[in-house]
Coordinates of C-alpha atoms in Angstrom, one line a residue:
M6 CA 0.0 0.0 0.0
S7 CA 2.8 2.4 0.9
E8 CA 4.6 1.6 -2.4
K9 CA 1.4 2.4 -4.4
R10 CA 1.0 5.6 -2.5
S11 CA 4.6 6.6 -3.1
V12 CA 4.1 5.9 -6.9
E13 CA 1.0 8.1 -6.9
E14 CA 2.8 10.8 -5.1
L15 CA 5.7 10.7 -7.6
L16 CA 3.3 10.9 -10.5
R17 CA 1.5 13.8 -9.0
D18 CA 4.8 15.6 -8.4
I19 CA 5.9 15.0 -12.0
K20 CA 2.5 16.3 -13.2
E21 CA 2.8 19.4 -11.1
R22 CA 6.5 19.8 -12.2
K23 CA 7.9 19.6 -8.7
V24 CA 10.7 17.4 -9.9
P25 CA 14.0 18.3 -11.6
R26 CA 13.6 19.4 -15.3
E27 CA 15.6 16.4 -16.5
M28 CA 12.9 14.1 -15.1
Q29 CA 10.2 16.3 -16.7
I30 CA 11.9 15.9 -20.0
L31 CA 12.0 12.1 -19.6
A32 CA 8.3 12.2 -18.8
A33 CA 7.6 14.3 -21.8
K34 CA 9.5 11.8 -24.0
G35 CA 7.5 9.0 -22.4
T36 CA 10.6 7.1 -21.2
L37 CA 9.9 7.0 -17.5
P38 CA 9.1 3.5 -16.1
F39 CA 5.3 4.1 -16.0
T40 CA 2.4 2.8 -18.1
Q41 CA 1.0 4.9 -20.9
E42 CA -2.2 5.3 -18.8
E43 CA -0.2 6.8 -16.0
L44 CA 1.8 9.1 -18.3
L45 CA -1.2 10.3 -20.2
P46 CA -2.5 12.9 -17.6
I47 CA 1.1 14.2 -17.3
L48 CA 1.5 14.7 -21.1
V49 CA -1.8 16.4 -21.4
T50 CA -0.8 18.8 -18.6
Y51 CA 2.6 19.4 -20.1
L52 CA 1.1 20.5 -23.4
S53 CA 0.3 23.9 -21.9
T54 CA 3.6 24.5 -20.1
E55 CA 5.6 27.6 -21.0
D56 CA 8.6 25.5 -21.4
Q57 CA 8.5 25.1 -25.2
E58 CA 10.8 22.1 -25.3
I59 CA 8.8 20.1 -22.8
S60 CA 5.5 21.1 -24.5
A61 CA 6.8 20.0 -27.9
L62 CA 8.1 16.7 -26.6
S63 CA 4.8 16.0 -24.9
K64 CA 2.9 16.7 -28.0
K65 CA 5.2 14.4 -30.1
T66 CA 4.9 11.6 -27.5
L67 CA 1.1 12.0 -27.2
L68 CA 0.7 11.7 -31.0
E69 CA 2.4 8.3 -30.8
F70 CA 0.1 7.1 -28.1
P71 CA -2.8 4.6 -29.1
K72 CA -5.7 6.8 -30.0
H73 CA -8.2 4.7 -28.0
L74 CA -6.3 5.5 -24.8
I75 CA -6.7 9.2 -25.3
I76 CA -10.4 8.9 -26.4
N77 CA -11.2 6.8 -23.3
Y78 CA -9.4 9.3 -21.1
I79 CA -11.7 12.0 -22.5
K80 CA -14.9 9.9 -22.4
E81 CA -14.2 9.1 -18.7
E82 CA -14.4 12.9 -18.1
K83 CA -10.9 12.9 -16.6
C84 CA -9.9 16.0 -18.6
S85 CA -10.5 19.5 -17.2
P86 CA -12.1 22.1 -19.5
E87 CA -8.7 23.7 -19.9
E88 CA -7.1 20.4 -20.8
L89 CA -9.8 19.7 -23.4
D90 CA -9.1 23.1 -24.9
I91 CA -5.4 22.4 -25.2
L92 CA -6.0 19.0 -26.8
A93 CA -8.4 20.5 -29.3
Y94 CA -5.7 23.0 -30.5
S95 CA -2.9 20.4 -30.3
I96 CA -4.3 17.3 -32.0
E97 CA -5.8 16.9 -35.4
E98 CA -7.1 13.3 -35.1
E99 CA -10.8 13.6 -35.8
N100 CA -11.9 10.7 -33.5
I101 CA -10.2 12.5 -30.6
L102 CA -11.7 15.9 -31.6
S103 CA -15.1 14.2 -31.8
A104 CA -14.7 12.9 -28.3
I105 CA -13.7 16.4 -27.1
A106 CA -16.8 17.8 -28.8
S107 CA -19.0 15.3 -27.0
S108 CA -17.5 15.8 -23.5
K109 CA -19.7 17.4 -20.8
N110 CA -16.6 19.3 -19.6
V111 CA -15.9 21.1 -23.0
Q112 CA -16.1 24.9 -22.9
D113 CA -18.2 26.9 -25.3
S114 CA -15.0 28.6 -26.7
T115 CA -13.5 25.1 -27.5
L116 CA -16.8 24.0 -29.2
I117 CA -16.8 27.3 -31.3
F118 CA -13.2 26.5 -32.4
L119 CA -14.1 23.0 -33.3
A120 CA -17.3 24.1 -35.1
R121 CA -15.4 26.5 -37.2
N122 CA -12.5 24.2 -38.1
G123 CA -13.7 20.6 -37.5
S124 CA -14.1 17.8 -40.0
E125 CA -17.5 16.4 -41.1
M126 CA -17.4 13.9 -38.2
V127 CA -16.8 16.7 -35.7
Q128 CA -19.4 18.9 -37.2
E129 CA -22.1 16.2 -36.9
R130 CA -21.1 15.6 -33.3
I131 CA -21.6 19.3 -32.5
I132 CA -24.8 19.8 -34.5
T133 CA -26.6 16.9 -32.6
N134 CA -25.9 18.7 -29.2
Q135 CA -28.9 21.0 -29.4
T136 CA -28.8 21.9 -25.7
R137 CA -25.4 23.5 -26.1
I138 CA -26.3 25.2 -29.3
L139 CA -29.4 26.7 -27.8
Q140 CA -27.5 27.9 -24.8
N141 CA -24.9 29.5 -27.0
P142 CA -26.0 30.2 -30.6
K143 CA -22.5 31.4 -31.5
I144 CA -21.6 27.7 -31.8
L145 CA -24.1 27.5 -34.7
E146 CA -22.7 30.6 -36.3
A147 CA -19.2 29.1 -36.1
L148 CA -20.4 26.0 -37.9
E149 CA -21.8 28.1 -40.7
E150 CA -18.3 29.7 -41.1
N151 CA -16.7 26.2 -41.5
H152 CA -15.4 26.1 -45.1
R153 CA -15.7 22.2 -45.0
L154 CA -19.3 22.3 -43.9
S155 CA -21.1 19.2 -45.1
S156 CA -24.5 19.2 -46.8
L157 CA -26.0 17.2 -44.0
V158 CA -24.9 19.7 -41.4
K159 CA -26.1 22.6 -43.6
R160 CA -29.5 21.0 -43.7
K161 CA -29.6 20.5 -39.9
I162 CA -28.5 24.1 -39.3
I163 CA -31.5 25.3 -41.4
E164 CA -33.8 23.0 -39.5
I165 CA -32.6 24.3 -36.1
K166 CA -32.9 27.9 -37.2
E167 CA -36.5 27.4 -38.4
E168 CA -37.5 25.5 -35.2
F169 CA -35.7 27.5 -32.5
F170 CA -34.7 30.9 -33.9
A171 CA -37.7 31.9 -36.1
E172 CA -39.4 35.1 -35.2
K173 CA -41.7 34.7 -32.3
K174 CA -45.4 35.8 -32.4
K175 CA -46.8 38.0 -29.6
F176 CA -47.5 35.7 -26.6
V177 CA -51.0 35.4 -25.2
P178 CA -51.4 33.5 -21.9
Q179 CA -53.9 30.6 -22.0
I180 CA -55.3 28.3 -19.4
S181 CA -58.1 25.8 -19.6
E182 CA -60.7 25.2 -16.9
E183 CA -59.1 21.8 -16.1
E184 CA -55.6 23.4 -15.7
A185 CA -56.9 26.1 -13.4
K186 CA -58.8 23.5 -11.3
E187 CA -55.6 21.5 -11.0
M188 CA -53.7 24.6 -9.8
G189 CA -56.5 25.3 -7.2
I190 CA -57.4 28.7 -8.7
S191 CA -59.9 30.1 -11.2
Q192 CA -59.1 31.0 -14.8
E193 CA -59.6 34.7 -13.8
E194 CA -57.1 34.4 -10.9
Y195 CA -54.5 32.8 -13.2
M196 CA -54.8 35.6 -15.7
D197 CA -54.5 38.2 -12.9
L198 CA -51.4 36.4 -11.6
F199 CA -49.8 36.3 -15.1
E200 CA -50.6 39.9 -15.7
S201 CA -48.8 40.8 -12.5
F202 CA -45.5 40.2 -14.3
H203 CA -46.2 43.0 -16.7
I204 CA -44.7 41.3 -19.8
E205 CA -45.9 44.2 -21.9
N206 CA -43.0 46.3 -20.4
L207 CA -40.3 43.8 -21.7
S208 CA -38.0 45.2 -24.3
E209 CA -37.0 43.1 -27.3
D210 CA -33.7 42.2 -25.6
Q211 CA -35.5 41.1 -22.5
L212 CA -37.7 38.6 -24.4
F213 CA -35.0 36.0 -24.3
S214 CA -33.0 34.6 -21.4
S215 CA -30.5 31.8 -20.8
I216 CA -30.4 28.9 -18.3
N217 CA -27.5 28.7 -15.8
L218 CA -27.8 25.1 -14.7
P219 CA -25.3 23.6 -12.3
A220 CA -22.9 21.1 -13.9
E221 CA -24.7 18.0 -12.7
P222 CA -25.8 15.0 -14.7
Q223 CA -29.3 15.3 -16.0
T224 CA -31.9 12.6 -16.7
E225 CA -33.3 12.1 -20.2
E226 CA -36.6 13.7 -19.0
Q227 CA -34.7 16.8 -17.8
Q228 CA -32.8 17.0 -21.0
S229 CA -36.1 16.8 -23.0
I230 CA -37.7 19.6 -20.9
L231 CA -34.5 21.7 -21.1
I232 CA -34.5 21.6 -24.9
Q233 CA -38.2 22.7 -24.9
I234 CA -37.4 25.5 -22.5
L235 CA -34.4 26.8 -24.4
K236 CA -36.5 27.7 -27.4
M237 CA -39.1 29.6 -25.2
T238 CA -39.4 33.4 -24.7
V239 CA -39.5 34.8 -21.2
P240 CA -43.4 35.1 -21.3
E241 CA -43.6 31.5 -22.3
K242 CA -41.2 30.5 -19.5
I243 CA -43.3 32.5 -17.0
Q244 CA -46.4 30.5 -18.1
L245 CA -44.5 27.2 -17.8
A246 CA -43.2 28.2 -14.4
L247 CA -46.7 29.0 -13.1
K248 CA -48.5 25.9 -14.4
G249 CA -45.8 23.4 -15.4
S250 CA -44.2 20.4 -13.7
Q251 CA -41.9 20.2 -10.8
E252 CA -39.1 19.2 -13.2
A253 CA -39.7 22.3 -15.3
R254 CA -39.6 24.6 -12.2
G255 CA -36.4 22.9 -11.1
I256 CA -34.8 24.1 -14.4
L257 CA -36.5 27.5 -14.6
I258 CA -35.3 28.6 -11.1
C259 CA -31.9 28.7 -12.8
D260 CA -33.1 31.0 -15.5
S261 CA -31.2 34.3 -16.0
S262 CA -34.5 36.2 -16.1
K263 CA -35.6 37.4 -12.7
L264 CA -39.2 37.4 -13.8
V265 CA -39.0 33.7 -14.6
R266 CA -37.4 32.9 -11.2
E267 CA -40.2 34.9 -9.5
A268 CA -42.8 33.0 -11.4
V269 CA -41.4 29.7 -10.1
V270 CA -41.9 30.6 -6.4
K271 CA -45.2 32.2 -7.1
S272 CA -46.6 29.2 -8.8
P273 CA -49.8 27.8 -7.1
K274 CA -48.4 24.3 -7.9
I275 CA -45.1 24.7 -6.1
T276 CA -44.5 22.4 -3.1
D277 CA -43.1 23.0 0.3
Q278 CA -40.2 20.7 -0.5
E279 CA -39.3 22.9 -3.6
I280 CA -39.5 26.1 -1.5
C281 CA -37.4 24.5 1.2
S282 CA -34.7 23.7 -1.4
I283 CA -34.9 27.2 -2.9
A284 CA -34.7 28.8 0.6
S285 CA -31.3 27.1 1.1
N286 CA -29.9 28.1 -2.3
R287 CA -27.1 30.6 -1.7
S288 CA -27.1 31.9 -5.2
I289 CA -30.8 32.8 -5.3
D290 CA -32.0 36.4 -5.4
E291 CA -32.6 38.3 -2.1
D292 CA -36.0 39.4 -3.5
I293 CA -37.1 35.8 -3.8
L294 CA -35.9 34.9 -0.3
R295 CA -37.8 38.0 0.9
Y296 CA -40.9 36.8 -0.9
I297 CA -40.6 33.4 0.7
G298 CA -40.0 34.9 4.2
T299 CA -43.0 37.1 4.0
N300 CA -45.5 34.6 2.6
R301 CA -47.8 33.3 5.3
K302 CA -48.1 30.0 3.6
F303 CA -44.4 29.3 3.8
I304 CA -43.3 30.8 7.1
R305 CA -45.6 28.4 9.0
K306 CA -43.2 25.6 7.9
Y307 CA -40.2 25.1 10.2
P308 CA -37.8 23.5 7.6
I309 CA -38.4 26.5 5.3
I310 CA -37.7 29.0 8.1
K311 CA -34.7 27.1 9.2
N312 CA -33.2 27.1 5.7
L313 CA -33.9 30.8 5.3
C314 CA -32.1 31.5 8.6
F315 CA -29.0 29.6 7.6
N316 CA -28.9 31.2 4.1
P317 CA -26.3 34.0 4.2
K318 CA -28.3 35.9 1.5
T319 CA -31.3 36.2 3.8

């Protein structure tokens, strides 16, 4: 056990360049007595070092590595966003670049670079990730600038534009008698609640907002709801927040629009458990915490009050 621990410590010191430069050069050449799997994280880190000799040697060694090792390393999400960016600029192997484009850790700036310069395989991998494209339409713009753009990807770009970015008609809130009954209010009360958000005062720039979701794995259902939400305007999101599902509210509470976040906590369908979770959220707006803390329905519940009291934003 102690021998294993000492090897791990040595590998960490080599990776962090806490060893003599001669040993760093041997690591960059891949000649140290370690397996390729053990050397791979070191070589990836060395790509970005300011020492040009070590960086160049690492790139040369990495290009000689079996491609499947690098691809598996990326697929296992062992690469940081910065390391994926370095790999994208350093390696031209399209299978590796496709793996980078598919990684959950990849930055938008890296995707934009790959979209603008990638092969057909890389383009297709990017165009199928609608969630990322809708969160940052600049990725789509970069694809259009790719001089090697395939006809298939061109067609998919047109489809995405028509489906998600076509000009929106003026939104008119709607609620059926059954929906209102499920919410425990009348149709008139719902319309009054919706009108309290004064969407008529929204400027053109305020009609659209983004979702700032935490970097957590999402279920297929959440992904499906997220894709629907990303093509909505703020008024449409407000309506969904008021009468949608708990899963939808869980996504919309992370929306960049304050009106949408307010609609979530003002929804007649929101549960005490959801409010309890929001009350403990340290990144939530003070206005929303104030609304929770002054709502008679919520302040009767001890867990909600407790979470409010322990939230530094309260």
